[in-house]
Each structure stands twice: as C-alpha cells, then as structure tokens.
Amino acid sequence: MMQELPLTYQERVIFGLRSLYNRYGYTQYKMSKFEEYDLYARNKDFLVSDRVITFMDTNGRLMALKPDVTLSIVKNTKDAPGALQKLYYNENVYRAAKGNGSFKEIMQVGLECLGDVDEYCIGEVLLLAAESLQAISPDSILDISHLGLLSELIDAIGISENNKSQLLACIGQKNPHELDALCRQWNVASEKAEKLKQLLALSGRPAVVLSQIKALLSDLPGMHALEQLERILALVEDSDMGGILRIDFSEVDDIHYYNGIVFKGFINGVPSSVLSGGQYDKLMRKVGRKAGAVGFAVYMDTLERLDDRQKEYDVDTVLLYGPEADLMQLQAKVRNLRGNGERVAVQRQLPADIRCRRILKFDGSEVEILENNA
Amino acid sequence: MKTMLNIALPKGRLGEKVYAMFEKAGFECPSIRENNRKLIFENPEKGVRYFWVKPSDVAIYVERGAADIGVAGKDILLEYEPDIYELLDLNIGKCRMAVAAKNGFTDDPHRTLRVATKFSNIAARHYRSKGRDFDIIHLNGSIEIAPILDLSDVIVDIVETGTTLKENNLSVIETVVPISARLIANKASYKFKGSTIDTLVRELGLQTEA
C-alpha cells in the first residue's frame, strides 16, 4: 500500500517546483553554505539587506553565511562563448528580518539562465515564473516591467544620475504627488512629467496596456525596449499562463544591477511578493562577466501561512505498554498495526500534546482500547 | 461572496475627517458613526471593513497586509519606510517636520550637533545629507524640553501652529519636509483588489482637488 508522504506544504511546493524546472532542462546547482564576505561587501546594493552573518575561517579569511544565491552562482560559474547554463537551486539563505533585526533562515527555490541569453530564454524564464506561481496557487499574478524602457525614458526627460534613484523610488511607490513635486523641483517640462505619471498609473493585461503605452511613448524613446517586451510577452501569452500576466512599471529593481525585464509574483492571501526576478546583465559586468543572465527566486517563507489544512492527528495510534509486557509480543503487535497502514507511536506514558485517533494499551497479552476518537 | 476591502484608519480627529471623505467617496459604513467601543466596523453591502488603530501603526497594518489600504501621515512613512504604495496625498492633517532651537540659537559647526527627536531616521537622513556631524538623542515625547535642559542643541519634530514652541521660547530654524496624510496600499492587495482601490483613489482625488 502506498502511503501519502508526510510532507509539509512547503516541501510539496519545493518538490513540485524542482520537478518543473527539471522538465525544462534546468539542472540542480548545489553550493556551499559559506562564501567569502568580500563578494557581498562589493555588491551590497544587490542584496535585500546589507546585514550578513560573518565569521572567521580557520585560515583567517572573513566568511559569510550566504544571504543570497544569485551572487554565488554568478561568481562560481564561468563564461563560455555561445554556451547557455540553465541551473536551479533549493538553498537556505540568511538575512536580517525587517523590524526586530534578528537573522532569519529563509528557504529559497529559484533558477538562473546564464550565458548567451536571447529573447527565447527570457520568455522561457518568464513562463517558468508564471508556472511556478500557478503551481503554488491558481489565484496568482505575475507583474512585469522593463527597466530598459524606464531608464531610456528617464534619460530622455533629462533626470541626472544622482536624482534617478529618488525618481525610481517614487515610481516604485506609485506615488504621483511626490513625482510631481520632484519634477517641479528639477524643472522637468510639465508634459513630460505628465507622461511619466500616466505610465506609472498604467497597469493591467498586456493586451490592453501595451497599446496604451505605445500611444504614450509615440514621441519619446523606449520604443525599442517596448517592442522587445511585446515579443517576449507574446511568447508567454502563447501558453496557458497568459492569463496571469500584468504589465506594471512600479516593479523597479536596482538599475545598477538589473536591466531589461524585471518581474514580481503575487499570490492572493500573501501580503508581499512571493517571487522576484529579472535580467541582471549589469551585475554580470560588475563582476567581470561577459555573459547575460536572467533568473528568479521564490521565497518559500512567505508561503507558510498559505497552508490552511489543519493536520487532524499527529499519529493514528498511541500504543501504551506496561513494565510487564513481553517486548517480542509488543513488537509483533506494532508490526501488525503498521502493516495496516497506521502511524503508531509506542509509549510507556501518554505524551501530553499528542493528537491521536485512538489509544491502545498492551498489558502483556491483550490489546485493550482505552480511547477511540475516530 | 464579495471580497472585503480592509481599511485601517488612524484613531482620532484626523481619522474621523478621513472617514468622512471615504463616506463621500461611496465607501460608507454607517455603523462606524454609532457611539460604542467596537474596534471593527463592516458594511458587507459596500464590501468595506474599517478599523481604528494607533496612527503610527497604520503603516504596519498595511505593509503586513492586515489592512489593504490605510491613511498615514507622511512623517510615519518617512520614518519607518514601509514597503507600500503611496497612492494619494489627501491634503489634510497638514503640518511640517522642522528643526527648532532656543530663541537666538546659532549653530557652531566645530561641535557635534546634538539632535533630540522622536523621528531618528528622518533627522539622521536630514543631517547626513548636509554632511553635518550630529548625535541623535531618541526621545519618546516632550521633545521641546530637551534644548531647555541643554540635553540637545536642536530638536526635530512636527510643528503645526508653533504655539508650544513659542511658549517655551523655542523657534523654528529650518523646515525639513512638509507633512500631510497619505492614502497607502499594500502592494499585494493592490494586485488583487486594484480596481476597487483605483475607484476610491479617483473619488478621493476629486475631493482633494476641490
């Protein structure tokens, strides 16, 4: 008899995702829990939080418990002209939690596609992000933005390098009034500021929004990026995942690391994004790599509360035995019960918090039923 | 079943003003006007659920998704920097974050500036951007007393009318940032309840312009 494996909700999701990535030809990438601290010190802004657990290695090198997987993969893989590496991972990372500032261990599942990345690869990664969300919950949404388009637009409007991050923060907050105030402060022409504001407000299904953006950008740069976005989205739309795609330019990531397409996944009932990713060619350049790269991560810790199935019983049967019981006979009884597919806890005394279907007592010859909750 | 829009309002006068705006925008919930000790009020017909929380906690309720939307002062948003959407300036609860000191104070740049404040983050960012050497003294209330007792050189605090400052022989020497109440939304909630939230923003927007 096949029994249902005693997996938690998160474990089932993880196995589901791994098998999904495997079907698309991604291979698992295993790595050490540690990395030299220097890697993170040089790329602090890429990390969600710059607080890292560090320790001294036996040879005096300053090491860190991995706060991020992507940086390690980028560091530990090599450029090979024309080649494409498709990797997935399932690793713990260590980050400072917002609020109380203590460190948390977070399970992450994700994938990276590195090398000669073309539009097909980006489309495939987007499709896999969408499929990952759908594997977790049918009530999900994948928000997509294009940083290339945004930065071309911002350059054309004439925002200086120093002010860019302030403007992007506004865009990330869908904050039209601060955007107005900043544009006034920087003497941006009002019709250009208005266009930025309109772009910020646009969000929805690609079929609806793409044409609106086109009309909006008609006399501004960014068209090339928009066409790329359109082609890639068409690839994903040509699957049964098209329904969960949304264009939303408030999904901004650090423009010093990301370029091109960036995206975030949401699941109804989870108060933050559960998936995040994009193209990060700029990070690759920073670490001296020539290749392109695109990938995403699923934050398993955000899914904990999605599991609303209450486990009814911890075990089926608690079998109590006294000091006089014959141990060979006891073992035979237990084998018998287990053979019937029951989960059996053998105890001398009833544990305090155990939830069980029934309690049996073996007194040496007979099995007596003490309690039956079934 | 209609999904409910959960709305966190700041307890107090500002919150009541805000509710009146929401009501006018078509998101009414008559039970909220009843004088009782209830904390949560629902109008299933309109699909809204309101609750009163401490003003400085609104952003936390929204960021963590217990509320889909809420109204919080810009001071709180600048201080805690929650990861939320800031959709609208409601143009009410207007005041400013300001630096104040004893009348006749002059800044001696050779000394570390001692700054007493409830808003450590805002104050630190302000002085860091000026390249000034400073020391933040975090207090939880009665900030005005700090310069009088020589605990600090200046204070960074919210100034509405300036009466308290005047009565204590203090005056504003610099405005850090203007403050008003903002409509904020949880990012994930916005994905799934966006059309309702957009309707509310549009309606409220008409009122703030008027």
Coordinates of C-alpha atoms in Angstrom, one line a residue:
Chain A
M1 CA 0.0 0.0 0.0
M2 CA 1.4 3.4 -1.0
Q3 CA 1.1 6.0 1.8
E4 CA 0.9 9.7 1.4
L5 CA 4.4 11.0 2.3
P6 CA 4.4 13.1 5.5
L7 CA 5.5 16.3 3.7
T8 CA 4.7 19.8 4.8
Y9 CA 3.1 22.2 2.4
Q10 CA 6.3 24.0 1.6
E11 CA 8.1 20.7 1.0
R12 CA 5.5 19.7 -1.5
V13 CA 5.8 23.0 -3.3
I14 CA 9.5 22.7 -3.4
F15 CA 9.4 19.2 -4.9
G16 CA 6.8 20.4 -7.4
L17 CA 9.0 23.4 -8.5
R18 CA 12.1 21.3 -8.7
S19 CA 10.4 18.8 -11.0
L20 CA 9.0 21.6 -13.1
Y21 CA 12.5 23.2 -13.6
N22 CA 13.9 19.8 -14.3
R23 CA 11.4 19.2 -17.1
Y24 CA 12.6 22.4 -18.8
G25 CA 16.2 21.0 -18.7
Y26 CA 17.5 23.0 -15.8
T27 CA 19.9 21.1 -13.6
Q28 CA 20.3 21.5 -9.9
Y29 CA 23.2 23.6 -8.6
K30 CA 24.5 22.7 -5.1
M31 CA 26.7 25.1 -3.3
S32 CA 28.4 25.7 0.0
K33 CA 26.6 27.5 2.8
F34 CA 29.5 29.9 3.0
E35 CA 31.1 32.4 0.7
E36 CA 33.9 34.9 1.2
Y37 CA 32.4 38.1 2.7
D38 CA 34.2 40.2 0.2
L39 CA 31.7 39.1 -2.5
Y40 CA 28.8 40.7 -0.6
A41 CA 30.8 43.7 0.6
R42 CA 31.5 44.6 -3.1
N43 CA 27.8 44.1 -4.2
K44 CA 25.9 45.3 -1.1
D45 CA 23.2 47.0 -3.0
F46 CA 22.3 43.8 -4.8
L47 CA 21.3 42.2 -1.5
V48 CA 17.8 42.6 0.0
S49 CA 19.5 43.6 3.3
D50 CA 23.2 44.5 3.7
R51 CA 23.4 42.8 7.1
V52 CA 25.2 39.5 6.7
I53 CA 26.3 36.9 9.3
T54 CA 30.1 36.8 9.2
F55 CA 32.7 34.6 10.8
M56 CA 36.4 33.9 10.6
D57 CA 37.5 30.8 8.7
T58 CA 40.3 28.6 10.1
N59 CA 42.8 30.4 7.9
G60 CA 41.7 33.9 8.9
R61 CA 39.6 34.7 5.9
L62 CA 36.3 36.6 6.7
M63 CA 33.5 34.4 5.6
A64 CA 29.7 34.9 5.4
L65 CA 26.7 32.7 5.6
K66 CA 25.1 33.1 2.2
P67 CA 22.5 35.9 2.2
D68 CA 21.9 35.4 -1.5
V69 CA 22.2 32.6 -4.0
T70 CA 22.5 34.5 -7.3
L71 CA 25.8 36.2 -6.4
S72 CA 27.3 32.8 -5.6
I73 CA 26.2 31.3 -8.9
V74 CA 27.5 34.3 -10.8
K75 CA 30.8 34.0 -9.1
N76 CA 31.2 30.3 -9.4
T77 CA 30.2 29.7 -13.0
K78 CA 32.4 30.6 -16.0
D79 CA 31.9 32.4 -19.2
A80 CA 31.9 30.1 -22.3
P81 CA 31.2 31.8 -25.7
G82 CA 27.9 30.8 -27.1
A83 CA 27.0 28.5 -24.2
L84 CA 24.0 28.7 -22.0
Q85 CA 23.8 27.4 -18.5
K86 CA 20.4 26.6 -17.1
L87 CA 20.5 26.0 -13.3
Y88 CA 18.1 25.7 -10.5
Y89 CA 18.7 25.7 -6.8
N90 CA 17.0 25.0 -3.5
E91 CA 19.0 26.6 -0.7
N92 CA 18.8 28.3 2.6
V93 CA 19.9 31.9 2.8
Y94 CA 20.4 34.0 6.0
R95 CA 19.1 37.6 6.2
A96 CA 18.2 40.1 8.8
A97 CA 14.4 40.3 9.3
K98 CA 12.8 43.7 9.0
G99 CA 11.8 45.0 12.3
N100 CA 13.5 43.3 15.2
G101 CA 16.8 43.0 13.3
S102 CA 17.5 39.3 14.2
F103 CA 18.6 37.0 11.5
K104 CA 16.3 34.5 9.7
E105 CA 16.9 31.4 7.8
I106 CA 14.9 31.5 4.6
M107 CA 14.4 28.7 2.1
Q108 CA 14.7 29.8 -1.5
V109 CA 14.0 28.0 -4.7
G110 CA 15.0 29.6 -7.9
L111 CA 16.6 29.4 -11.2
E112 CA 19.2 31.2 -13.3
C113 CA 19.9 31.2 -17.0
L114 CA 23.4 32.4 -17.8
G115 CA 25.3 32.8 -21.0
D116 CA 24.2 33.7 -24.5
V117 CA 20.7 34.8 -23.3
D118 CA 18.3 35.7 -26.1
E119 CA 14.6 36.6 -26.1
Y120 CA 13.6 32.9 -26.1
C121 CA 15.5 32.4 -22.9
I122 CA 13.9 35.4 -21.2
G123 CA 10.5 34.2 -22.4
E124 CA 11.2 30.7 -21.0
V125 CA 12.2 32.1 -17.6
L126 CA 9.1 34.3 -17.5
L127 CA 7.0 31.3 -18.4
L128 CA 8.6 29.2 -15.7
A129 CA 8.0 32.1 -13.2
A130 CA 4.3 32.0 -14.2
E131 CA 4.2 28.2 -13.9
S132 CA 5.8 28.4 -10.5
L133 CA 3.1 30.8 -9.3
Q134 CA 0.4 28.6 -10.7
A135 CA 1.8 25.6 -9.1
I136 CA 1.5 27.3 -5.7
S137 CA -1.9 28.8 -6.3
P138 CA -4.3 29.4 -9.2
D139 CA -5.1 32.8 -7.8
S140 CA -1.8 34.5 -8.7
I141 CA -0.4 37.4 -10.7
L142 CA 2.9 38.0 -12.4
D143 CA 3.7 41.7 -12.7
I144 CA 6.2 42.6 -15.4
S145 CA 8.2 45.8 -16.1
H146 CA 11.0 46.8 -18.4
L147 CA 13.9 48.7 -16.7
G148 CA 15.5 49.4 -20.1
L149 CA 12.4 51.2 -21.1
L150 CA 12.2 53.2 -17.9
S151 CA 15.8 54.2 -17.9
E152 CA 15.7 55.4 -21.6
L153 CA 12.6 57.4 -20.7
I154 CA 14.2 58.9 -17.6
D155 CA 17.4 59.8 -19.6
A156 CA 15.3 61.4 -22.3
I157 CA 13.5 63.5 -19.7
G158 CA 16.9 64.7 -18.5
I159 CA 17.0 63.4 -15.0
S160 CA 20.5 63.5 -13.6
E161 CA 22.2 60.3 -12.4
N162 CA 22.0 61.5 -8.8
N163 CA 18.3 62.0 -8.9
K164 CA 17.5 58.8 -10.7
S165 CA 17.1 56.6 -7.6
Q166 CA 14.8 59.2 -5.9
L167 CA 12.6 59.1 -9.0
L168 CA 12.6 55.3 -9.2
A169 CA 11.6 55.1 -5.6
C170 CA 8.6 57.3 -6.4
I171 CA 7.7 55.1 -9.3
G172 CA 8.1 52.0 -7.1
Q173 CA 5.6 53.5 -4.7
K174 CA 3.1 54.5 -7.4
N175 CA 3.4 57.9 -5.9
P176 CA 2.1 60.6 -8.4
H177 CA 2.2 63.6 -6.0
E178 CA 5.8 63.2 -5.0
L179 CA 6.7 62.6 -8.6
D180 CA 5.0 65.9 -9.5
A181 CA 6.9 67.7 -6.7
L182 CA 10.3 66.2 -7.8
C183 CA 9.7 67.1 -11.5
R184 CA 8.8 70.6 -10.5
Q185 CA 11.9 70.8 -8.3
W186 CA 14.1 69.6 -11.2
N187 CA 12.4 71.8 -13.8
V188 CA 11.2 68.9 -15.9
A189 CA 8.8 70.1 -18.7
S190 CA 5.2 69.5 -17.4
E191 CA 4.1 67.5 -20.4
K192 CA 7.0 65.1 -19.9
A193 CA 6.2 64.8 -16.2
E194 CA 2.6 64.1 -17.1
K195 CA 3.7 61.3 -19.4
L196 CA 5.7 59.7 -16.6
K197 CA 2.7 60.0 -14.3
Q198 CA 0.5 58.3 -16.8
L199 CA 3.0 55.5 -17.3
L200 CA 3.0 55.0 -13.6
A201 CA -0.8 54.7 -13.5
L202 CA -0.9 52.1 -16.3
S203 CA -1.2 48.6 -15.1
G204 CA -3.1 45.6 -16.4
R205 CA -3.3 42.9 -19.0
P206 CA -0.6 43.2 -21.8
A207 CA -3.3 43.1 -24.5
V208 CA -4.9 46.3 -23.0
V209 CA -1.8 48.1 -21.7
L210 CA 0.7 47.7 -24.5
S211 CA -1.2 49.7 -27.0
Q212 CA -1.8 52.5 -24.3
I213 CA 2.0 52.6 -23.6
K214 CA 2.7 52.8 -27.3
A215 CA 0.4 55.8 -27.7
L216 CA 2.0 57.4 -24.7
L217 CA 5.6 56.9 -25.9
S218 CA 5.0 57.8 -29.5
D219 CA 7.3 60.8 -29.5
L220 CA 9.7 59.5 -26.8
P221 CA 12.5 56.9 -26.8
G222 CA 11.9 53.5 -25.3
M223 CA 10.1 52.1 -28.3
H224 CA 12.8 49.5 -29.0
A225 CA 12.5 48.2 -25.4
L226 CA 8.7 48.2 -25.7
E227 CA 8.9 46.1 -28.8
Q228 CA 11.2 43.6 -27.1
L229 CA 8.7 43.4 -24.2
E230 CA 5.9 42.8 -26.6
R231 CA 7.7 40.0 -28.4
I232 CA 8.7 38.3 -25.1
L233 CA 5.2 38.6 -23.7
A234 CA 3.8 37.1 -26.9
L235 CA 5.8 34.0 -26.2
V236 CA 4.3 33.6 -22.7
E237 CA 0.8 34.6 -23.9
D238 CA 1.1 31.6 -26.3
S239 CA 0.8 29.2 -23.4
D240 CA -2.0 28.7 -20.9
M241 CA -0.1 31.0 -18.5
G242 CA -1.0 34.2 -20.4
G243 CA -3.9 35.0 -18.0
I244 CA -1.8 35.9 -15.0
L245 CA 0.5 38.4 -16.8
R246 CA 0.2 42.1 -15.9
I247 CA 2.3 45.0 -17.0
D248 CA 3.2 47.3 -14.1
F249 CA 6.0 49.7 -14.2
S250 CA 6.1 50.1 -10.4
E251 CA 8.1 46.9 -10.3
V252 CA 11.5 48.6 -10.2
D253 CA 14.7 46.9 -9.0
D254 CA 18.1 48.5 -8.6
I255 CA 19.1 49.8 -12.0
H256 CA 22.7 49.3 -11.3
Y257 CA 22.3 45.6 -11.3
Y258 CA 19.1 44.9 -13.4
N259 CA 18.4 45.9 -16.9
G260 CA 15.7 44.8 -19.3
I261 CA 12.8 42.8 -18.0
V262 CA 12.1 42.6 -14.3
F263 CA 9.1 40.9 -12.6
K264 CA 7.4 40.0 -9.3
G265 CA 4.9 37.4 -8.5
F266 CA 2.0 37.7 -6.1
I267 CA -0.5 35.2 -4.6
N268 CA -3.8 36.2 -3.2
G269 CA -3.7 36.0 0.5
V270 CA 0.1 36.6 0.8
P271 CA 0.8 40.2 1.8
S272 CA 4.2 40.5 0.0
S273 CA 5.6 39.3 -3.3
V274 CA 6.5 35.6 -3.3
L275 CA 8.6 35.6 -6.4
S276 CA 11.1 38.1 -7.8
G277 CA 13.4 38.2 -10.7
G278 CA 14.7 39.7 -13.9
Q279 CA 17.6 40.3 -16.3
Y280 CA 20.8 41.2 -14.5
D281 CA 23.4 41.7 -17.2
K282 CA 24.7 44.8 -15.3
L283 CA 25.6 42.6 -12.2
M284 CA 27.4 40.3 -14.6
R285 CA 29.5 43.2 -15.9
K286 CA 30.3 44.4 -12.4
V287 CA 31.8 41.0 -11.6
G288 CA 33.7 40.9 -14.8
R289 CA 31.5 38.5 -16.7
K290 CA 30.6 39.0 -20.4
A291 CA 27.6 36.8 -20.4
G292 CA 24.0 37.8 -20.0
A293 CA 21.8 36.5 -17.2
V294 CA 18.1 36.2 -16.2
G295 CA 16.6 34.4 -13.3
F296 CA 14.2 34.5 -10.3
A297 CA 13.7 33.2 -6.8
V298 CA 10.7 32.0 -4.9
Y299 CA 10.6 33.0 -1.2
M300 CA 9.3 29.9 0.5
D301 CA 9.0 31.6 3.9
T302 CA 6.2 33.8 2.5
L303 CA 4.1 30.7 1.8
E304 CA 4.0 29.3 5.3
R305 CA 0.6 30.8 6.0
L306 CA -1.0 29.5 2.8
D307 CA -1.2 26.0 4.3
D308 CA -4.6 26.2 5.9
R309 CA -5.1 22.5 6.1
Q310 CA -5.1 21.6 9.8
K311 CA -3.5 18.3 10.5
E312 CA -6.1 16.3 12.3
Y313 CA -4.0 13.8 14.1
D314 CA -0.2 13.5 14.7
V315 CA -0.4 9.7 14.7
D316 CA -3.2 7.2 14.2
T317 CA -2.5 5.1 17.3
V318 CA -0.7 5.5 20.6
L319 CA 0.2 2.1 21.9
L320 CA 0.9 2.2 25.6
Y321 CA 2.7 -0.7 27.4
G322 CA 3.5 -1.5 31.0
P323 CA 6.6 -2.9 32.6
E324 CA 5.3 -6.4 32.5
A325 CA 4.8 -6.5 28.7
D326 CA 6.7 -9.0 26.6
L327 CA 8.8 -7.0 24.2
M328 CA 8.8 -9.5 21.4
Q329 CA 5.0 -9.7 21.5
L330 CA 4.8 -5.9 21.7
Q331 CA 6.9 -5.6 18.6
A332 CA 4.7 -8.1 16.8
K333 CA 1.6 -6.1 17.7
V334 CA 3.2 -2.9 16.4
R335 CA 4.3 -4.5 13.2
N336 CA 0.8 -5.7 12.7
L337 CA -0.7 -2.2 13.2
R338 CA 1.9 -0.6 10.9
G339 CA 1.1 -3.3 8.4
N340 CA -2.4 -1.9 8.3
G341 CA -1.0 1.5 7.2
E342 CA -1.4 3.0 10.7
R343 CA 1.1 5.5 12.1
V344 CA 1.9 4.1 15.5
A345 CA 3.7 5.8 18.5
V346 CA 4.8 3.3 21.1
Q347 CA 5.0 4.9 24.5
R348 CA 5.1 4.0 28.2
Q349 CA 3.1 7.0 29.1
L350 CA 0.7 9.1 27.1
P351 CA 2.5 12.2 25.8
A352 CA 0.9 15.5 26.8
D353 CA 0.1 17.2 23.5
I354 CA -0.3 14.3 21.1
R355 CA -3.4 14.2 18.9
C356 CA -4.2 10.6 18.0
R357 CA -7.1 8.7 16.5
R358 CA -7.1 6.1 19.3
I359 CA -5.2 5.0 22.4
L360 CA -4.4 1.3 22.9
K361 CA -2.9 -0.4 25.9
F362 CA -0.9 -3.6 25.7
D363 CA -0.9 -5.3 29.1
G364 CA 1.2 -8.3 28.3
S365 CA -1.2 -10.5 26.5
E366 CA -4.2 -8.5 25.3
V367 CA -4.6 -5.1 23.5
E368 CA -7.3 -3.0 25.1
I369 CA -8.8 0.1 23.6
L370 CA -8.6 3.0 26.1
E371 CA -9.9 5.8 23.9
N372 CA -11.3 5.9 20.3
N373 CA -11.6 9.4 18.7
A374 CA -12.3 8.2 15.2
Chain B
M1 CA -19.2 36.4 -1.7
K2 CA -17.9 39.9 -2.2
T3 CA -14.3 40.3 -1.1
M4 CA -13.9 42.9 1.6
L5 CA -11.6 45.9 1.4
N6 CA -9.9 46.2 4.8
I7 CA -9.2 49.8 5.7
A8 CA -7.0 51.0 8.6
L9 CA -7.8 54.5 9.8
P10 CA -5.8 56.5 12.4
K11 CA -7.7 56.9 15.7
G12 CA -8.6 60.5 16.5
R13 CA -9.7 63.7 14.8
L14 CA -7.7 63.1 11.6
G15 CA -9.2 59.6 11.2
E16 CA -12.8 61.0 11.6
K17 CA -12.1 63.5 8.9
V18 CA -10.7 60.8 6.6
Y19 CA -13.7 58.6 7.2
A20 CA -16.0 61.4 6.1
M21 CA -14.0 61.6 2.9
F22 CA -14.3 57.9 2.3
E23 CA -18.0 58.1 3.0
K24 CA -18.5 60.8 0.5
A25 CA -16.5 58.7 -2.0
G26 CA -19.2 56.0 -1.7
F27 CA -17.4 53.7 0.7
E28 CA -19.7 54.3 3.7
C29 CA -20.2 52.1 6.7
P30 CA -22.9 53.6 8.9
S31 CA -22.2 51.5 12.0
I32 CA -18.9 53.4 12.5
R33 CA -20.9 56.5 13.5
E34 CA -22.6 54.6 16.3
N35 CA -21.1 55.6 19.6
N36 CA -19.7 52.3 21.0
R37 CA -16.5 50.6 21.9
K38 CA -16.3 48.3 18.9
L39 CA -13.0 48.3 17.0
I40 CA -14.1 46.8 13.7
F41 CA -16.9 48.0 11.5
E42 CA -18.3 46.3 8.4
N43 CA -20.6 47.1 5.6
P44 CA -20.9 43.9 3.6
E45 CA -23.1 45.6 1.0
K46 CA -20.3 48.0 0.1
G47 CA -17.6 45.4 0.7
V48 CA -15.7 47.5 3.3
R49 CA -14.3 46.8 6.7
Y50 CA -12.9 49.7 8.7
F51 CA -10.8 49.6 11.9
W52 CA -9.3 52.2 14.1
V53 CA -5.6 51.8 15.0
K54 CA -2.9 53.9 16.6
P55 CA -1.8 56.5 13.9
S56 CA 1.8 55.3 13.9
D57 CA 0.7 51.7 13.4
V58 CA -1.3 52.2 10.3
A59 CA 1.7 51.6 8.0
I60 CA 2.5 48.4 9.8
Y61 CA -1.1 47.0 9.3
V62 CA -0.9 47.9 5.6
E63 CA 2.6 46.7 5.0
R64 CA 1.8 43.3 6.6
G65 CA -1.5 43.0 4.7
A66 CA -3.8 43.1 7.7
A67 CA -5.2 46.2 6.0
D68 CA -5.4 46.5 2.2
I69 CA -5.3 50.3 2.5
G70 CA -4.9 52.9 5.2
V71 CA -4.2 56.5 5.9
A72 CA -0.9 57.5 7.5
G73 CA 1.0 60.7 8.0
K74 CA 4.0 61.3 5.7
D75 CA 6.1 61.6 8.9
I76 CA 5.4 58.0 9.7
L77 CA 6.1 56.9 6.2
L78 CA 9.4 58.7 6.1
E79 CA 10.4 57.4 9.5
Y80 CA 9.6 53.7 9.0
E81 CA 10.0 53.5 5.2
P82 CA 7.4 50.7 4.8
D83 CA 7.3 48.8 1.5
I84 CA 3.9 50.1 0.3
Y85 CA 2.2 52.1 -2.4
E86 CA 1.6 55.7 -1.6
L87 CA -1.3 56.4 -3.9
L88 CA -2.7 59.8 -2.9
D89 CA -1.9 63.0 -0.9
L90 CA -5.1 63.6 0.9
N91 CA -4.1 67.2 1.6
I92 CA -5.3 67.1 5.2
G93 CA -3.5 66.9 8.5
K94 CA -1.1 69.4 7.1
C95 CA 1.9 70.3 9.2
R96 CA 5.7 70.3 8.7
M97 CA 8.7 68.4 10.1
A98 CA 11.0 71.1 11.4
V99 CA 14.2 71.8 13.2
A100 CA 13.7 74.1 16.2
A101 CA 16.1 75.5 18.8
K102 CA 16.1 78.1 21.7
N103 CA 15.5 81.6 20.5
G104 CA 18.7 83.2 19.3
F105 CA 20.5 79.9 18.7
T106 CA 23.4 79.9 16.3
D107 CA 24.9 76.6 15.1
D108 CA 28.6 76.1 15.9
P109 CA 29.9 73.8 13.1
H110 CA 33.0 73.0 15.2
R111 CA 30.9 71.0 17.6
T112 CA 28.8 67.9 17.1
L113 CA 25.2 68.9 16.8
R114 CA 23.0 67.2 19.4
V115 CA 19.6 66.5 18.0
A116 CA 16.7 65.3 20.2
T117 CA 13.8 63.7 18.3
K118 CA 11.1 61.1 18.0
F119 CA 12.0 60.7 14.4
S120 CA 15.5 59.4 14.5
N121 CA 15.5 58.2 10.9
I122 CA 14.3 61.5 9.4
A123 CA 16.6 63.5 11.5
A124 CA 19.7 61.4 10.7
R125 CA 18.9 61.5 7.0
H126 CA 18.5 65.2 7.1
Y127 CA 21.8 65.9 8.7
R128 CA 23.7 63.2 6.8
S129 CA 22.6 64.9 3.5
K130 CA 24.1 68.1 4.8
G131 CA 27.4 66.5 5.8
R132 CA 26.9 67.8 9.4
D133 CA 28.4 65.9 12.3
F134 CA 25.5 65.0 14.6
D135 CA 24.4 63.0 17.6
I136 CA 20.8 61.7 17.6
I137 CA 19.1 61.6 21.0
H138 CA 15.9 59.5 20.7
L139 CA 13.1 60.6 22.9
N140 CA 9.5 59.3 23.0
G141 CA 7.8 62.6 24.0
S142 CA 8.1 66.1 25.4
I143 CA 10.8 66.8 22.9
E144 CA 10.6 70.6 23.5
I145 CA 12.1 70.2 26.9
A146 CA 15.4 68.9 25.6
P147 CA 17.1 72.2 24.4
I148 CA 15.8 74.0 27.5
L149 CA 17.6 71.5 29.8
D150 CA 20.6 71.5 27.5
L151 CA 20.1 67.8 26.7
S152 CA 20.3 68.8 23.0
D153 CA 21.1 71.8 20.8
V154 CA 18.1 71.4 18.5
I155 CA 15.0 69.3 18.1
V156 CA 13.5 67.7 15.0
D157 CA 9.7 67.5 15.5
I158 CA 6.3 68.1 13.9
V159 CA 5.2 71.7 14.0
E160 CA 1.6 72.6 13.4
T161 CA 0.9 76.1 14.8
G162 CA 4.1 76.6 16.6
T163 CA 2.3 77.6 19.8
T164 CA 4.1 75.1 22.1
L165 CA 7.4 76.2 20.7
K166 CA 6.7 79.9 21.3
E167 CA 5.5 79.3 24.9
N168 CA 8.8 77.6 25.6
N169 CA 11.0 80.2 24.0
L170 CA 11.8 78.0 21.0
S171 CA 11.6 78.8 17.3
V172 CA 11.8 77.0 14.0
I173 CA 15.1 77.4 12.3
E174 CA 14.5 75.2 9.3
T175 CA 11.8 73.1 7.7
V176 CA 12.8 69.5 6.9
V177 CA 9.8 68.4 4.9
P178 CA 6.1 69.3 4.7
I179 CA 3.8 66.6 6.1
S180 CA 0.2 65.6 5.2
A181 CA -2.0 62.5 5.4
R182 CA -1.4 59.9 2.6
L183 CA -3.5 57.1 1.3
I184 CA -1.3 54.0 1.3
A185 CA -1.9 50.4 -0.1
N186 CA -0.4 47.0 0.5
K187 CA 1.4 46.1 -2.8
A188 CA 0.0 42.6 -3.0
S189 CA -3.6 43.7 -2.1
Y190 CA -3.4 46.3 -4.9
K191 CA -2.8 43.4 -7.4
F192 CA -6.0 41.6 -6.4
K193 CA -8.2 44.5 -5.3
G194 CA -6.8 47.1 -7.6
S195 CA -10.0 48.1 -9.4
T196 CA -11.8 48.9 -6.1
I197 CA -8.8 50.8 -4.8
D198 CA -8.5 52.8 -8.0
T199 CA -12.1 53.8 -7.8
L200 CA -11.6 55.0 -4.3
V201 CA -8.4 56.9 -5.3
R202 CA -10.3 58.6 -8.1
E203 CA -13.2 59.7 -5.9
L204 CA -10.9 60.9 -3.1
G205 CA -8.8 62.7 -5.7
L206 CA -11.8 64.7 -6.7
Q207 CA -12.3 65.8 -3.1
T208 CA -8.7 66.8 -2.5
E209 CA -8.6 68.9 -5.7
A210 CA -11.9 70.7 -4.7

